[in-house]
Short mmCIF file of C-alpha atoms in Angstrom, two decimals:
data_model
loop_
_atom_site.label_atom_id
_atom_site.label_comp_id
_atom_site.label_asym_id
_atom_site.label_seq_id
_atom_site.Cartn_x
_atom_site.Cartn_y
_atom_site.Cartn_z
CA VAL A 1 1.61 -12.11 8.60
CA GLN A 2 1.05 -11.93 4.96
CA LEU A 3 -0.04 -9.17 2.50
CA GLN A 4 -0.03 -9.72 -1.44
CA ALA A 5 -0.39 -6.30 -3.49
CA SER A 6 -2.28 -6.88 -7.58
CA GLY A 7 -3.77 -5.42 -9.41
CA GLY A 8 -0.97 -3.39 -11.71
CA GLY A 9 -0.40 -3.35 -15.09
CA LEU A 10 0.20 -1.33 -18.26
CA VAL A 11 -1.85 1.83 -18.47
CA GLN A 12 -1.18 5.70 -20.57
CA ALA A 13 -0.74 8.96 -19.08
CA GLY A 14 -3.85 9.73 -17.72
CA GLY A 15 -5.43 6.84 -17.06
CA SER A 16 -6.58 4.82 -14.04
CA LEU A 17 -5.72 1.13 -11.76
CA ARG A 18 -6.98 0.01 -9.07
CA LEU A 19 -4.39 -2.34 -7.40
CA SER A 20 -5.24 -4.20 -4.36
CA CYS A 21 -3.47 -6.11 -0.95
CA ALA A 22 -4.93 -9.46 0.68
CA ALA A 23 -4.10 -9.88 4.10
CA SER A 24 -3.44 -12.68 6.54
CA GLY A 25 -2.04 -13.74 9.85
CA MET A 26 -2.65 -10.48 11.36
CA ILE A 27 -5.59 -8.40 13.36
CA PHE A 28 -6.75 -6.57 9.54
CA ALA A 29 -8.57 -4.30 11.43
CA ASN A 30 -6.83 -2.64 13.90
CA ASN A 31 -3.87 -2.24 11.89
CA ALA A 32 -2.03 0.40 10.23
CA LEU A 33 -1.30 -0.05 6.28
CA ALA A 34 0.32 1.64 3.95
CA TRP A 35 1.24 0.87 0.06
CA TYR A 36 4.81 2.07 -0.77
CA ARG A 37 6.09 1.96 -4.70
CA GLN A 38 9.75 1.82 -5.62
CA ALA A 39 10.52 3.08 -9.20
CA PRO A 40 13.35 1.93 -11.47
CA GLY A 41 16.66 2.34 -9.89
CA MET A 42 15.39 4.34 -7.39
CA GLN A 43 14.57 4.08 -3.39
CA ARG A 44 11.48 2.94 -2.15
CA GLU A 45 8.76 5.59 -1.25
CA LEU A 46 5.97 5.73 0.80
CA VAL A 47 3.04 6.47 -1.02
CA ALA A 48 -0.11 6.46 1.14
CA THR A 49 -0.59 5.34 4.77
CA ILE A 50 -4.54 4.48 6.28
CA THR A 51 -4.64 3.73 10.16
CA SER A 52 -7.09 1.74 12.06
CA SER A 53 -9.75 4.21 12.48
CA HIS A 54 -9.07 5.06 8.32
CA SER A 55 -7.44 7.99 9.23
CA THR A 56 -4.99 9.36 5.50
CA THR A 57 -1.86 10.32 4.71
CA TYR A 58 -0.48 10.75 1.12
CA ALA A 59 2.62 11.98 -0.52
CA ASP A 60 2.13 15.51 -2.18
CA SER A 61 3.81 13.92 -5.98
CA VAL A 62 0.10 11.93 -5.56
CA LYS A 63 -2.64 13.89 -3.48
CA GLY A 64 -5.60 14.83 -5.34
CA ARG A 65 -4.68 12.18 -7.26
CA PHE A 66 -4.80 8.31 -5.28
CA THR A 67 -7.26 7.55 -2.42
CA ILE A 68 -6.00 4.37 -0.01
CA SER A 69 -8.83 2.66 1.80
CA ARG A 70 -8.92 -0.21 3.30
CA ASP A 71 -11.98 -3.06 3.25
CA ASN A 72 -11.77 -4.56 7.16
CA ALA A 73 -14.92 -7.15 6.39
CA LYS A 74 -12.62 -8.65 3.29
CA ASP A 75 -8.79 -8.16 4.96
CA THR A 76 -8.49 -6.19 1.97
CA LEU A 77 -6.60 -2.63 1.62
CA TYR A 78 -6.94 -0.72 -1.89
CA LEU A 79 -5.17 2.00 -3.79
CA GLN A 80 -7.27 3.91 -6.63
CA MET A 81 -4.78 5.43 -9.11
CA ASN A 82 -6.12 8.30 -11.25
CA ASN A 83 -4.77 10.57 -13.77
CA LEU A 84 -1.54 8.41 -13.73
CA LYS A 85 2.02 9.70 -14.76
CA PRO A 86 4.78 8.23 -16.29
CA GLU A 87 6.58 8.95 -13.24
CA ASP A 88 3.81 6.65 -11.54
CA THR A 89 5.94 3.66 -13.12
CA GLY A 90 7.44 1.60 -10.49
CA VAL A 91 6.66 -1.66 -8.09
CA TYR A 92 3.53 -0.95 -5.57
CA TYR A 93 4.08 -2.96 -2.15
CA CYS A 94 1.70 -3.19 0.90
CA HIS A 95 2.87 -3.51 4.00
CA PRO A 96 2.47 -2.13 7.62
CA ALA A 97 2.95 1.35 8.13
CA PRO A 98 5.48 3.20 10.04
CA GLY A 99 5.39 4.54 12.97
CA TYR A 100 2.65 2.26 14.16
CA PRO A 101 2.46 -1.70 15.75
CA LEU A 102 2.11 -4.80 13.79
CA TYR A 103 0.11 -7.03 15.42
CA GLY A 104 -0.59 -10.06 14.12
CA SER A 105 -3.07 -13.40 15.09
CA GLY A 106 -4.15 -13.40 18.59
CA TRP A 107 -2.62 -9.79 19.31
CA ARG A 108 0.77 -10.99 19.32
CA GLN A 109 2.93 -7.70 18.30
CA ILE A 110 5.64 -8.48 15.80
CA PHE A 111 9.07 -6.30 15.39
CA ASP A 112 10.79 -5.48 12.98
CA TYR A 113 8.46 -7.49 9.83
CA ASP A 114 10.52 -7.02 6.70
CA ASP A 115 8.65 -8.90 4.24
CA TRP A 116 7.76 -7.00 1.13
CA GLY A 117 6.57 -9.66 -0.98
CA GLN A 118 6.85 -9.37 -4.63
CA GLY A 119 4.85 -6.32 -4.84
CA THR A 120 2.78 -5.58 -8.01
CA LEU A 121 3.84 -3.31 -11.48
CA VAL A 122 2.81 -0.50 -12.76
CA THR A 123 3.52 0.81 -15.51
CA VAL A 124 2.04 4.19 -16.90
CA SER A 125 3.54 5.17 -20.61
CA SER A 126 3.44 8.71 -21.88
#
């Protein structure tokens, strides 16, 4: 299973960015996925999740500003970020959602998946 995030960059406060995450080696449509972020000097935090049935959850800090979505035809996960704030700065990662089984190709269940990749850096200037 590989998940590669992209789309980060430098943006002014109040601006928008759209992150993408290309998935491979998995049955994309049947897996719950998530976006995490890690600010400098801070622990990684869960930002948003989306299930196979497109149910979503958000951290309180991003509710009303961020939207997670998925395109199962393209095996791609998205995070639309609007009204960005300096505190949104960090490295953003896509990862299997916590608490859900992860299925690789051929319906093989994967345990203890711990590949975070390089993520994509989002910097919001004030």
